[in-house]
mmCIF file of C-alpha atoms in Angstrom:
data_model
loop_
_atom_site.group_PDB
_atom_site.id
_atom_site.type_symbol
_atom_site.label_atom_id
_atom_site.label_comp_id
_atom_site.label_asym_id
_atom_site.label_seq_id
_atom_site.Cartn_x
_atom_site.Cartn_y
_atom_site.Cartn_z
ATOM 1 C CA UNK A 15 -87.032 -57.326 54.819
ATOM 2 C CA UNK A 16 -87.707 -53.673 55.522
ATOM 3 C CA UNK A 17 -85.106 -50.955 55.248
ATOM 4 C CA UNK A 18 -84.670 -47.203 55.060
ATOM 5 C CA UNK A 19 -82.071 -45.176 53.236
ATOM 6 C CA UNK A 20 -81.138 -41.668 54.276
ATOM 7 C CA UNK A 21 -79.470 -39.672 51.532
ATOM 8 C CA UNK A 22 -76.806 -37.336 52.809
ATOM 9 C CA UNK A 23 -74.949 -38.069 56.012
ATOM 10 C CA UNK A 24 -74.400 -34.333 56.557
ATOM 11 C CA UNK A 25 -76.674 -31.452 55.627
ATOM 12 C CA UNK A 26 -75.829 -27.813 56.258
ATOM 13 C CA UNK A 27 -78.364 -24.985 56.063
ATOM 14 C CA UNK A 28 -78.409 -21.351 57.048
ATOM 15 C CA UNK A 29 -80.603 -20.212 59.900
ATOM 16 C CA UNK A 30 -84.025 -19.372 58.475
ATOM 17 C CA UNK A 31 -83.588 -21.596 55.410
ATOM 18 C CA UNK A 32 -85.666 -24.622 54.481
ATOM 19 C CA UNK A 33 -84.634 -27.922 56.026
ATOM 20 C CA UNK A 34 -85.054 -31.034 53.857
ATOM 21 C CA UNK A 35 -83.818 -34.407 55.107
ATOM 22 C CA UNK A 36 -84.394 -37.322 52.779
ATOM 23 C CA UNK A 37 -85.581 -40.806 53.645
ATOM 24 C CA UNK A 38 -86.577 -43.601 51.282
ATOM 25 C CA UNK A 39 -88.012 -46.873 52.484
ATOM 26 C CA UNK A 40 -88.296 -50.395 51.228
ATOM 27 C CA UNK A 41 -91.133 -52.530 52.537
ATOM 28 C CA UNK A 42 -93.264 -55.370 51.217
ATOM 29 C CA UNK A 43 -96.135 -54.394 53.492
ATOM 30 C CA UNK A 44 -97.631 -50.989 54.329
ATOM 31 C CA UNK A 45 -94.904 -49.334 56.385
ATOM 32 C CA UNK A 46 -95.005 -47.544 59.675
ATOM 33 C CA UNK A 47 -92.379 -44.812 59.528
ATOM 34 C CA UNK A 48 -90.766 -42.671 62.178
ATOM 35 C CA UNK A 49 -88.405 -39.736 62.426
ATOM 36 C CA UNK A 50 -86.297 -39.394 65.555
ATOM 37 C CA UNK A 51 -83.912 -36.605 66.579
ATOM 38 C CA UNK A 52 -80.829 -37.069 68.739
ATOM 39 C CA UNK A 53 -79.019 -34.175 70.372
ATOM 40 C CA UNK A 54 -75.391 -34.676 71.494
ATOM 41 C CA UNK A 55 -75.066 -37.146 74.356
ATOM 42 C CA UNK A 56 -78.825 -37.642 74.531
ATOM 43 C CA UNK A 57 -81.273 -40.390 73.693
ATOM 44 C CA UNK A 58 -83.577 -40.362 70.702
ATOM 45 C CA UNK A 59 -86.722 -38.244 70.731
ATOM 46 C CA UNK A 60 -89.675 -38.941 68.469
ATOM 47 C CA UNK A 61 -90.352 -36.097 66.040
ATOM 48 C CA UNK A 62 -93.268 -37.655 64.171
ATOM 49 C CA UNK A 63 -94.666 -40.915 62.895
ATOM 50 C CA UNK A 64 -96.654 -42.173 59.911
ATOM 51 C CA UNK A 65 -99.181 -44.913 60.677
ATOM 52 C CA UNK A 66 -101.334 -44.726 57.510
ATOM 53 C CA UNK A 67 -103.904 -42.241 58.821
ATOM 54 C CA UNK A 68 -102.742 -39.156 56.886
ATOM 55 C CA UNK A 69 -99.959 -38.761 54.332
ATOM 56 C CA UNK A 70 -98.846 -35.379 55.675
ATOM 57 C CA UNK A 71 -97.699 -35.758 59.235
ATOM 58 C CA UNK A 72 -96.980 -32.854 61.534
ATOM 59 C CA UNK A 73 -94.556 -33.276 64.379
ATOM 60 C CA UNK A 74 -92.918 -31.360 67.146
ATOM 61 C CA UNK A 75 -90.669 -28.307 66.775
ATOM 62 C CA UNK A 76 -92.271 -27.282 63.459
ATOM 63 C CA UNK A 77 -91.217 -30.392 61.535
ATOM 64 C CA UNK A 78 -93.421 -32.299 59.139
ATOM 65 C CA UNK A 79 -93.047 -35.194 56.737
ATOM 66 C CA UNK A 80 -95.010 -36.392 53.741
ATOM 67 C CA UNK A 81 -95.518 -40.053 52.936
ATOM 68 C CA UNK A 82 -95.343 -40.649 49.169
ATOM 69 C CA UNK A 83 -96.039 -44.229 48.268
ATOM 70 C CA UNK A 84 -95.252 -43.719 44.566
ATOM 71 C CA UNK A 85 -91.782 -42.480 45.467
ATOM 72 C CA UNK A 86 -91.337 -44.730 48.538
ATOM 73 C CA UNK A 87 -90.274 -41.613 50.408
ATOM 74 C CA UNK A 88 -90.854 -40.007 53.785
ATOM 75 C CA UNK A 89 -88.806 -36.815 53.679
ATOM 76 C CA UNK A 90 -88.598 -34.529 56.706
ATOM 77 C CA UNK A 91 -89.013 -30.781 56.245
ATOM 78 C CA UNK A 92 -89.088 -27.595 58.252
ATOM 79 C CA UNK A 93 -89.766 -24.234 56.606
ATOM 80 C CA UNK A 94 -87.270 -22.223 58.642
ATOM 81 C CA UNK A 95 -84.237 -23.680 60.384
ATOM 82 C CA UNK A 96 -83.258 -22.602 63.870
ATOM 83 C CA UNK A 97 -79.888 -22.981 65.514
ATOM 84 C CA UNK A 98 -81.462 -25.347 68.045
ATOM 85 C CA UNK A 99 -82.317 -27.781 65.212
ATOM 86 C CA UNK A 100 -78.673 -28.813 64.896
ATOM 87 C CA UNK A 101 -78.695 -32.524 65.743
ATOM 88 C CA UNK A 102 -78.635 -36.041 64.267
ATOM 89 C CA UNK A 103 -81.844 -37.186 62.592
ATOM 90 C CA UNK A 104 -82.803 -40.822 62.111
ATOM 91 C CA UNK A 105 -85.514 -42.208 59.890
ATOM 92 C CA UNK A 106 -86.840 -45.626 60.896
ATOM 93 C CA UNK A 107 -89.349 -48.226 59.707
ATOM 94 C CA UNK A 108 -91.300 -50.291 62.213
ATOM 95 C CA UNK A 109 -91.967 -54.014 62.098
ATOM 96 C CA UNK A 110 -93.873 -56.345 64.344
ATOM 97 C CA UNK A 111 -92.029 -59.522 65.262
ATOM 98 C CA UNK A 112 -94.531 -61.127 67.595
ATOM 99 C CA UNK A 113 -92.821 -59.864 70.723
ATOM 100 C CA UNK A 114 -91.698 -56.354 69.835
ATOM 101 C CA UNK A 115 -92.211 -53.234 67.825
ATOM 102 C CA UNK A 116 -88.839 -53.353 66.110
ATOM 103 C CA UNK A 117 -87.266 -50.379 64.424
ATOM 104 C CA UNK A 118 -84.871 -50.515 61.499
ATOM 105 C CA UNK A 119 -82.945 -47.256 61.462
ATOM 106 C CA UNK A 120 -81.307 -45.412 58.627
ATOM 107 C CA UNK A 121 -77.694 -44.359 58.999
ATOM 108 C CA UNK A 122 -78.661 -40.886 60.161
ATOM 109 C CA UNK A 123 -78.237 -37.347 58.863
ATOM 110 C CA UNK A 124 -76.348 -34.753 60.827
ATOM 111 C CA UNK A 125 -77.934 -31.327 60.418
ATOM 112 C CA UNK A 126 -75.724 -28.286 60.820
ATOM 113 C CA UNK A 127 -77.301 -24.837 61.057
ATOM 114 C CA UNK A 128 -75.128 -21.833 60.336
ATOM 115 C CA UNK A 129 -75.654 -18.137 60.925
ATOM 116 C CA UNK B 4 -93.844 -36.850 83.759
ATOM 117 C CA UNK B 5 -93.728 -40.425 82.605
ATOM 118 C CA UNK B 6 -90.301 -41.286 81.333
ATOM 119 C CA UNK B 7 -87.425 -43.665 80.753
ATOM 120 C CA UNK B 8 -84.526 -43.200 83.162
ATOM 121 C CA UNK B 9 -81.007 -44.516 82.767
ATOM 122 C CA UNK B 10 -78.329 -44.632 85.409
ATOM 123 C CA UNK B 11 -75.579 -43.750 85.447
ATOM 124 C CA UNK B 12 -75.297 -41.307 82.537
ATOM 125 C CA UNK B 13 -71.566 -41.934 82.302
ATOM 126 C CA UNK B 14 -69.801 -45.125 83.323
ATOM 127 C CA UNK B 15 -66.103 -45.862 83.285
ATOM 128 C CA UNK B 16 -64.895 -49.416 83.700
ATOM 129 C CA UNK B 17 -61.687 -51.326 83.220
ATOM 130 C CA UNK B 18 -60.986 -53.876 80.543
ATOM 131 C CA UNK B 19 -62.514 -57.161 81.655
ATOM 132 C CA UNK B 20 -64.282 -55.771 84.743
ATOM 133 C CA UNK B 21 -68.012 -56.578 84.799
ATOM 134 C CA UNK B 22 -70.360 -53.641 84.582
ATOM 135 C CA UNK B 23 -74.114 -53.212 84.955
ATOM 136 C CA UNK B 24 -76.205 -50.469 83.425
ATOM 137 C CA UNK B 25 -79.716 -49.821 84.653
ATOM 138 C CA UNK B 26 -82.936 -48.599 83.111
ATOM 139 C CA UNK B 27 -86.272 -47.832 84.713
ATOM 140 C CA UNK B 28 -89.549 -46.652 83.262
ATOM 141 C CA UNK B 29 -92.657 -45.039 84.662
ATOM 142 C CA UNK B 30 -94.669 -45.596 81.461
ATOM 143 C CA UNK B 31 -95.816 -49.099 82.437
ATOM 144 C CA UNK B 32 -94.869 -50.330 78.961
ATOM 145 C CA UNK B 33 -94.763 -54.010 78.134
ATOM 146 C CA UNK B 34 -91.646 -54.009 75.982
ATOM 147 C CA UNK B 35 -88.158 -52.853 76.950
ATOM 148 C CA UNK B 36 -85.192 -52.686 74.563
ATOM 149 C CA UNK B 37 -81.435 -52.283 74.848
ATOM 150 C CA UNK B 38 -79.447 -50.692 72.046
ATOM 151 C CA UNK B 39 -75.748 -50.123 71.498
ATOM 152 C CA UNK B 40 -74.814 -46.985 69.604
ATOM 153 C CA UNK B 41 -71.263 -46.286 68.491
ATOM 154 C CA UNK B 42 -70.053 -42.908 67.350
ATOM 155 C CA UNK B 43 -71.786 -41.586 64.217
ATOM 156 C CA UNK B 44 -73.791 -44.789 63.792
ATOM 157 C CA UNK B 45 -77.419 -45.763 64.125
ATOM 158 C CA UNK B 46 -78.505 -47.606 67.272
ATOM 159 C CA UNK B 47 -78.082 -51.380 67.080
ATOM 160 C CA UNK B 48 -80.608 -53.537 68.893
ATOM 161 C CA UNK B 49 -79.037 -55.986 71.343
ATOM 162 C CA UNK B 50 -82.156 -57.596 72.842
ATOM 163 C CA UNK B 51 -85.600 -56.877 74.153
ATOM 164 C CA UNK B 52 -88.097 -58.090 76.726
ATOM 165 C CA UNK B 53 -91.773 -58.543 75.992
ATOM 166 C CA UNK B 54 -93.034 -58.645 79.547
ATOM 167 C CA UNK B 55 -90.764 -61.344 81.064
ATOM 168 C CA UNK B 56 -90.029 -62.966 77.736
ATOM 169 C CA UNK B 57 -86.370 -62.347 76.756
ATOM 170 C CA UNK B 58 -85.490 -62.055 73.055
ATOM 171 C CA UNK B 59 -81.882 -61.910 71.939
ATOM 172 C CA UNK B 60 -80.725 -60.610 68.562
ATOM 173 C CA UNK B 61 -78.832 -63.240 66.612
ATOM 174 C CA UNK B 62 -75.617 -61.223 66.432
ATOM 175 C CA UNK B 63 -75.513 -60.013 70.044
ATOM 176 C CA UNK B 64 -72.308 -61.292 71.681
ATOM 177 C CA UNK B 65 -72.618 -63.668 74.643
ATOM 178 C CA UNK B 66 -70.741 -61.084 76.671
ATOM 179 C CA UNK B 67 -73.973 -59.107 76.901
ATOM 180 C CA UNK B 68 -76.743 -60.262 79.230
ATOM 181 C CA UNK B 69 -79.921 -58.696 80.502
ATOM 182 C CA UNK B 70 -82.335 -59.004 83.399
ATOM 183 C CA UNK B 71 -85.831 -57.669 83.902
ATOM 184 C CA UNK B 72 -86.849 -58.330 87.518
ATOM 185 C CA UNK B 73 -90.153 -56.449 87.187
ATOM 186 C CA UNK B 74 -92.107 -54.300 84.738
ATOM 187 C CA UNK B 75 -90.288 -51.107 85.659
ATOM 188 C CA UNK B 76 -86.647 -52.138 85.661
ATOM 189 C CA UNK B 77 -84.264 -53.650 83.158
ATOM 190 C CA UNK B 78 -80.498 -54.183 83.464
ATOM 191 C CA UNK B 79 -77.730 -54.639 80.941
ATOM 192 C CA UNK B 80 -74.779 -56.686 82.167
ATOM 193 C CA UNK B 81 -71.501 -56.743 80.294
ATOM 194 C CA UNK B 82 -69.557 -59.657 81.724
ATOM 195 C CA UNK B 83 -66.074 -58.830 80.421
ATOM 196 C CA UNK B 84 -65.986 -55.481 78.669
ATOM 197 C CA UNK B 85 -63.529 -55.045 75.855
ATOM 198 C CA UNK B 86 -62.317 -51.842 74.272
ATOM 199 C CA UNK B 87 -64.764 -52.417 71.435
ATOM 200 C CA UNK B 88 -67.698 -52.248 73.854
ATOM 201 C CA UNK B 89 -67.157 -48.560 74.514
ATOM 202 C CA UNK B 90 -70.341 -46.935 73.245
ATOM 203 C CA UNK B 91 -73.562 -45.226 74.180
ATOM 204 C CA UNK B 92 -76.125 -47.698 75.523
ATOM 205 C CA UNK B 93 -79.727 -46.742 75.032
ATOM 206 C CA UNK B 94 -82.746 -48.175 76.771
ATOM 207 C CA UNK B 95 -86.157 -47.819 75.140
ATOM 208 C CA UNK B 96 -89.715 -48.922 75.770
ATOM 209 C CA UNK B 97 -92.849 -49.420 73.718
ATOM 210 C CA UNK B 98 -96.370 -49.810 74.985
ATOM 211 C CA UNK B 99 -96.881 -53.030 73.115
ATOM 212 C CA UNK B 100 -95.526 -55.112 70.264
ATOM 213 C CA UNK B 101 -97.482 -53.807 67.255
ATOM 214 C CA UNK B 102 -95.446 -51.975 64.638
ATOM 215 C CA UNK B 103 -97.426 -48.800 65.102
ATOM 216 C CA UNK B 104 -96.037 -48.484 68.628
ATOM 217 C CA UNK B 105 -93.284 -45.937 68.789
ATOM 218 C CA UNK B 106 -90.353 -46.435 71.080
ATOM 219 C CA UNK B 107 -89.539 -44.052 73.920
ATOM 220 C CA UNK B 108 -85.849 -43.665 74.639
ATOM 221 C CA UNK B 109 -83.916 -42.879 77.764
ATOM 222 C CA UNK B 110 -81.022 -40.398 77.760
ATOM 223 C CA UNK B 111 -78.433 -43.148 77.434
ATOM 224 C CA UNK B 112 -75.376 -44.290 79.363
ATOM 225 C CA UNK B 113 -71.999 -43.578 77.810
ATOM 226 C CA UNK B 114 -69.605 -46.400 78.637
ATOM 227 C CA UNK B 115 -65.851 -45.888 78.590
ATOM 228 C CA UNK B 116 -63.551 -48.911 78.816
ATOM 229 C CA UNK B 117 -59.983 -48.252 79.969
#
């Protein structure tokens, strides 16, 4: 079975500081990994995805993530936090079931950005 | 813009009174999903349709049903809502069933049960 673990349910950074949100995965097959962002009372929006093409993946809003097989990690980073980045972030691993592209989500990390 | 639309955005119902949430998509995707998301939790998959083929998750209560009359529309029916069913309900689509296919989410419907 595939799973993801997000370390830190809450992360607080100052505006302009580095954002680092951690995600570790467990998978017996090469994983497909996703980061989604959820703003209050909104659906989930895809930030970026890893599908084995390149280990460093660039996404929207200045975010990127690096796939490290040796560490089974897919951490999300942004060099300089902005107030608008405050949201819930979910890491997910994809699996094919025969009829769907199923996602197994982590428990989420709430990012707070302070002045 | 192609998108996933959910109506209504907020729904209030009474304990035990049936309620239907709707989802439509202009992406022409094959797969449609319904998730339940409670406060400060990850979304929990209830069921999905691959084309007209309905697939229920093993732990989805019988109280939850779904219909997909055509490619564009999908409905979530809650036959007798309980207080524990108050949550955000998210509809999502994916182009196909391969694991590389990301899911596209609608804005959600927040259900309140009085």
